[in-house]
PDB file of C-alpha atoms and ligand atoms in Angstrom:
ATOM      1  CA  MET A 294      24.648 128.727  79.315  1.00 75.00           C
ATOM      2  CA  LEU A 295      25.965 127.058  82.433  1.00 82.00           C
ATOM      3  CA  PRO A 296      28.821 124.652  81.727  1.00 85.00           C
ATOM      4  CA  PRO A 297      27.776 120.998  81.407  1.00 88.00           C
ATOM      5  CA  LEU A 298      29.439 118.380  83.587  1.00 95.00           C
ATOM      6  CA  PHE A 299      31.637 115.818  81.876  1.00 97.00           C
ATOM      7  CA  ILE A 300      30.820 113.259  84.544  1.00 97.00           C
ATOM      8  CA  LYS A 301      27.522 113.625  86.323  1.00 97.00           C
ATOM      9  CA  TRP A 302      27.532 111.971  89.728  1.00 97.00           C
ATOM     10  CA  GLN A 303      24.614 109.602  90.174  1.00 96.00           C
ATOM     11  CA  ASN A 304      23.185 107.898  93.224  1.00 97.00           C
ATOM     12  CA  LYS A 305      24.154 104.517  91.830  1.00 97.00           C
ATOM     13  CA  ASN A 306      27.820 105.596  92.025  1.00 98.00           C
ATOM     14  CA  ASN A 307      27.642 105.719  95.836  1.00 97.00           C
ATOM     15  CA  THR A 308      29.140 102.797  97.701  1.00 96.00           C
ATOM     16  CA  GLY A 309      27.520 103.981 100.923  1.00 95.00           C
ATOM     17  CA  ILE A 310      30.942 104.210 102.574  1.00 95.00           C
ATOM     18  CA  GLN A 311      31.202 107.910 103.239  1.00 95.00           C
ATOM     19  CA  LEU A 312      34.960 108.322 103.181  1.00 96.00           C
ATOM     20  CA  ILE A 313      35.262 106.436  99.889  1.00 97.00           C
ATOM     21  CA  ASP A 314      32.313 108.198  98.242  1.00 98.00           C
ATOM     22  CA  GLU A 315      33.712 111.558  99.232  1.00 98.00           C
ATOM     23  CA  GLN A 316      37.060 110.703  97.659  1.00 98.00           C
ATOM     24  CA  HIS A 317      35.442 109.332  94.497  1.00 98.00           C
ATOM     25  CA  ARG A 318      33.518 112.573  94.162  1.00 98.00           C
ATOM     26  CA  GLY A 319      36.741 114.488  94.683  1.00 98.00           C
ATOM     27  CA  ILE A 320      38.321 112.659  91.766  1.00 98.00           C
ATOM     28  CA  VAL A 321      35.258 113.250  89.590  1.00 98.00           C
ATOM     29  CA  SER A 322      35.368 116.918  90.551  1.00 97.00           C
ATOM     30  CA  ILE A 323      38.989 117.277  89.384  1.00 97.00           C
ATOM     31  CA  VAL A 324      38.157 115.489  86.104  1.00 97.00           C
ATOM     32  CA  ASN A 325      35.180 117.816  85.576  1.00 97.00           C
ATOM     33  CA  SER A 326      37.348 120.900  86.138  1.00 96.00           C
ATOM     34  CA  PHE A 327      39.916 119.466  83.748  1.00 96.00           C
ATOM     35  CA  TYR A 328      37.183 118.958  81.117  1.00 96.00           C
ATOM     36  CA  TYR A 329      35.862 122.486  81.527  1.00 96.00           C
ATOM     37  CA  LEU A 330      39.302 124.021  81.012  1.00 95.00           C
ATOM     38  CA  ALA A 331      40.121 121.713  78.080  1.00 95.00           C
ATOM     39  CA  GLU A 332      36.805 122.540  76.415  1.00 93.00           C
ATOM     40  CA  LYS A 333      37.525 126.244  76.764  1.00 92.00           C
ATOM     41  CA  GLY A 334      40.920 125.718  75.139  1.00 91.00           C
ATOM     42  CA  MET A 335      42.620 126.888  78.317  1.00 90.00           C
ATOM     43  CA  CYS A 336      44.618 123.747  78.936  1.00 88.00           C
ATOM     44  CA  ASN A 337      48.129 124.850  78.076  1.00 88.00           C
ATOM     45  CA  ASP A 338      51.044 122.544  78.920  1.00 87.00           C
ATOM     46  CA  ALA A 339      51.615 124.012  82.379  1.00 91.00           C
ATOM     47  CA  LEU A 340      47.957 123.741  83.395  1.00 92.00           C
ATOM     48  CA  PHE A 341      47.666 120.280  81.895  1.00 92.00           C
ATOM     49  CA  LEU A 342      50.636 119.082  83.939  1.00 92.00           C
ATOM     50  CA  SER A 343      49.343 120.751  87.069  1.00 94.00           C
ATOM     51  CA  ILE A 344      45.925 119.088  86.741  1.00 95.00           C
ATOM     52  CA  THR A 345      47.294 115.645  85.973  1.00 93.00           C
ATOM     53  CA  LYS A 346      49.763 115.956  88.851  1.00 95.00           C
ATOM     54  CA  THR A 347      46.912 116.841  91.225  1.00 96.00           C
ATOM     55  CA  LEU A 348      44.805 114.008  89.884  1.00 95.00           C
ATOM     56  CA  LYS A 349      47.631 111.493  90.262  1.00 93.00           C
ATOM     57  CA  SER A 350      48.421 112.606  93.813  1.00 95.00           C
ATOM     58  CA  TYR A 351      44.801 112.514  94.849  1.00 96.00           C
ATOM     59  CA  SER A 352      44.202 109.133  93.195  1.00 96.00           C
ATOM     60  CA  LEU A 353      47.264 107.757  94.979  1.00 95.00           C
ATOM     61  CA  ILE A 354      45.958 108.996  98.352  1.00 97.00           C
ATOM     62  CA  HIS A 355      42.561 107.469  97.569  1.00 98.00           C
ATOM     63  CA  PHE A 356      44.083 104.119  96.580  1.00 97.00           C
ATOM     64  CA  ILE A 357      46.138 103.999  99.772  1.00 97.00           C
ATOM     65  CA  VAL A 358      43.050 104.729 101.899  1.00 97.00           C
ATOM     66  CA  GLU A 359      40.872 102.231 100.032  1.00 97.00           C
ATOM     67  CA  GLU A 360      43.500  99.495 100.135  1.00 97.00           C
ATOM     68  CA  ARG A 361      44.084 100.144 103.850  1.00 97.00           C
ATOM     69  CA  ILE A 362      40.358  99.702 104.574  1.00 96.00           C
ATOM     70  CA  LEU A 363      40.201  96.523 102.482  1.00 97.00           C
ATOM     71  CA  LYS A 364      43.305  95.135 104.184  1.00 97.00           C
ATOM     72  CA  ALA A 365      42.042  95.947 107.679  1.00 95.00           C
ATOM     73  CA  THR A 366      38.785  94.113 106.945  1.00 95.00           C
ATOM     74  CA  GLU A 367      40.571  91.176 105.278  1.00 95.00           C
ATOM     75  CA  TYR A 368      38.920  91.584 101.893  1.00 97.00           C
ATOM     76  CA  PRO A 369      39.593  88.318 100.023  1.00 96.00           C
ATOM     77  CA  ASP A 370      40.070  90.021  96.625  1.00 97.00           C
ATOM     78  CA  LEU A 371      42.513  92.629  97.904  1.00 98.00           C
ATOM     79  CA  ALA A 372      45.447  91.509  95.737  1.00 98.00           C
ATOM     80  CA  LYS A 373      43.307  91.714  92.594  1.00 97.00           C
ATOM     81  CA  HIS A 374      42.023  95.139  93.603  1.00 97.00           C
ATOM     82  CA  ILE A 375      45.520  96.486  94.223  1.00 98.00           C
ATOM     83  CA  GLU A 376      46.561  95.165  90.816  1.00 97.00           C
ATOM     84  CA  THR A 377      43.661  97.073  89.197  1.00 96.00           C
ATOM     85  CA  HIS A 378      44.812 100.293  90.873  1.00 96.00           C
ATOM     86  CA  ARG A 379      48.387  99.697  89.786  1.00 96.00           C
ATOM     87  CA  LYS A 380      47.292  99.137  86.196  1.00 95.00           C
ATOM     88  CA  LEU A 381      45.385 102.425  86.189  1.00 92.00           C
ATOM     89  CA  SER A 382      48.493 104.294  87.324  1.00 92.00           C
ATOM     90  CA  LEU A 383      50.554 102.765  84.500  1.00 93.00           C
ATOM     91  CA  GLU A 384      47.849 103.235  81.882  1.00 94.00           C
ATOM     92  CA  THR A 385      47.294 106.868  82.934  1.00 93.00           C
ATOM     93  CA  LYS A 386      50.997 107.565  82.496  1.00 92.00           C
ATOM     94  CA  ARG A 387      50.942 106.129  78.969  1.00 95.00           C
ATOM     95  CA  ILE A 388      47.789 107.963  77.877  1.00 96.00           C
ATOM     96  CA  GLU A 389      48.931 111.191  79.507  1.00 94.00           C
ATOM     97  CA  TYR A 390      52.094 110.994  77.410  1.00 93.00           C
ATOM     98  CA  GLU A 391      50.043 110.478  74.223  1.00 95.00           C
ATOM     99  CA  ALA A 392      47.650 113.313  75.128  1.00 94.00           C
ATOM    100  CA  ILE A 393      50.559 115.737  75.600  1.00 90.00           C
ATOM    101  CA  ARG A 394      52.309 114.513  72.454  1.00 91.00           C
ATOM    102  CA  ASP A 395      49.154 114.914  70.336  1.00 93.00           C
ATOM    103  CA  ASN A 396      47.964 118.025  72.178  1.00 90.00           C
ATOM    104  CA  ASP A 397      44.697 116.201  72.822  1.00 93.00           C
ATOM    105  CA  PRO A 398      43.506 116.445  76.449  1.00 94.00           C
ATOM    106  CA  MET A 399      40.221 114.723  75.469  1.00 95.00           C
ATOM    107  CA  LEU A 400      42.162 111.507  74.936  1.00 96.00           C
ATOM    108  CA  LEU A 401      43.074 111.446  78.627  1.00 96.00           C
ATOM    109  CA  LEU A 402      39.696 112.783  79.731  1.00 97.00           C
ATOM    110  CA  LYS A 403      37.750 110.057  77.912  1.00 97.00           C
ATOM    111  CA  PHE A 404      40.019 107.399  79.391  1.00 97.00           C
ATOM    112  CA  LEU A 405      39.660 108.796  82.921  1.00 97.00           C
ATOM    113  CA  LYS A 406      35.871 109.034  82.663  1.00 97.00           C
ATOM    114  CA  LYS A 407      35.517 105.466  81.418  1.00 97.00           C
ATOM    115  CA  TRP A 408      38.023 104.000  83.869  1.00 96.00           C
ATOM    116  CA  TRP A 409      36.727 105.692  87.013  1.00 97.00           C
ATOM    117  CA  ILE A 410      33.047 105.104  86.344  1.00 97.00           C
ATOM    118  CA  GLU A 411      33.637 101.469  85.424  1.00 96.00           C
ATOM    119  CA  HIS A 412      35.881 100.959  88.451  1.00 97.00           C
ATOM    120  CA  ILE A 413      33.533 102.656  90.910  1.00 97.00           C
ATOM    121  CA  ASN A 414      30.482 100.799  89.597  1.00 97.00           C
ATOM    122  CA  GLY A 415      32.384  97.551  89.118  1.00 97.00           C
ATOM    123  CA  GLU A 416      35.314  96.481  91.309  1.00 96.00           C
ATOM    124  CA  ASP A 417      34.522  99.012  94.036  1.00 97.00           C
ATOM    125  CA  MET A 418      30.888  97.941  94.314  1.00 98.00           C
ATOM    126  CA  ASP A 419      32.129  94.342  94.605  1.00 97.00           C
ATOM    127  CA  TYR A 420      33.670  95.017  98.026  1.00 97.00           C
ATOM    128  CA  VAL A 421      30.582  96.768  99.439  1.00 97.00           C
ATOM    129  CA  PRO A 422      28.802  93.581 100.684  1.00 96.00           C
ATOM    130  CA  HIS A 423      32.065  92.511 102.340  1.00 96.00           C
ATOM    131  CA  LEU A 424      32.445  95.829 104.170  1.00 95.00           C
ATOM    132  CA  ARG A 425      28.781  95.839 105.210  1.00 93.00           C
ATOM    133  CA  MET A 426      29.098  92.317 106.591  1.00 93.00           C
ATOM    134  CA  TYR A 427      32.277  93.256 108.409  1.00 92.00           C
ATOM    135  CA  GLU A 428      30.547  96.251 109.963  1.00 87.00           C
ATOM    136  CA  GLU A 429      27.518  94.172 111.059  1.00 88.00           C
ATOM    137  CA  ASN A 430      29.641  91.459 112.650  1.00 86.00           C
ATOM    138  CA  ARG A 431      31.756  93.991 114.449  1.00 79.00           C
ATOM    139  CA  GLN A 432      28.706  95.436 116.129  1.00 60.00           C
ATOM    140  CA  ILE A 433      27.496  92.058 117.447  1.00 50.00           C
TER     141      ILE A 433
HETATM  142 FE1  LIG B  38      39.251 100.831  93.907  1.00 53.80          FE
END
């Protein structure tokens, strides 16, 4: 049987901003690979650390890009959005520690799935009308 996806990308997850959607899908892709390896019992300490390191680096790059776009377009809720990103970084660190300690990669995987999907469909979707309006006005 073909391996199931842990997070299945859906149309409703698209913000319509290509660069951001591509990065979100990149993050989901890393999480899905992580899940596959964890499910197969292949996630030894070294692989676990390598995956979480990749995920953290990529998330950081994504946050910098997203925050740069929101800043450049003067998004009014930027400070709140940055705070949300910062909280994820801290929370991930804490849960990653627990997952390693308890040898339970699913603990981190469940957290990542919930956080990213809620963030993409929640706070990220909130800035879409602002970016669309900015784009329309710029073309006038
Ligand atoms: Fe975000």
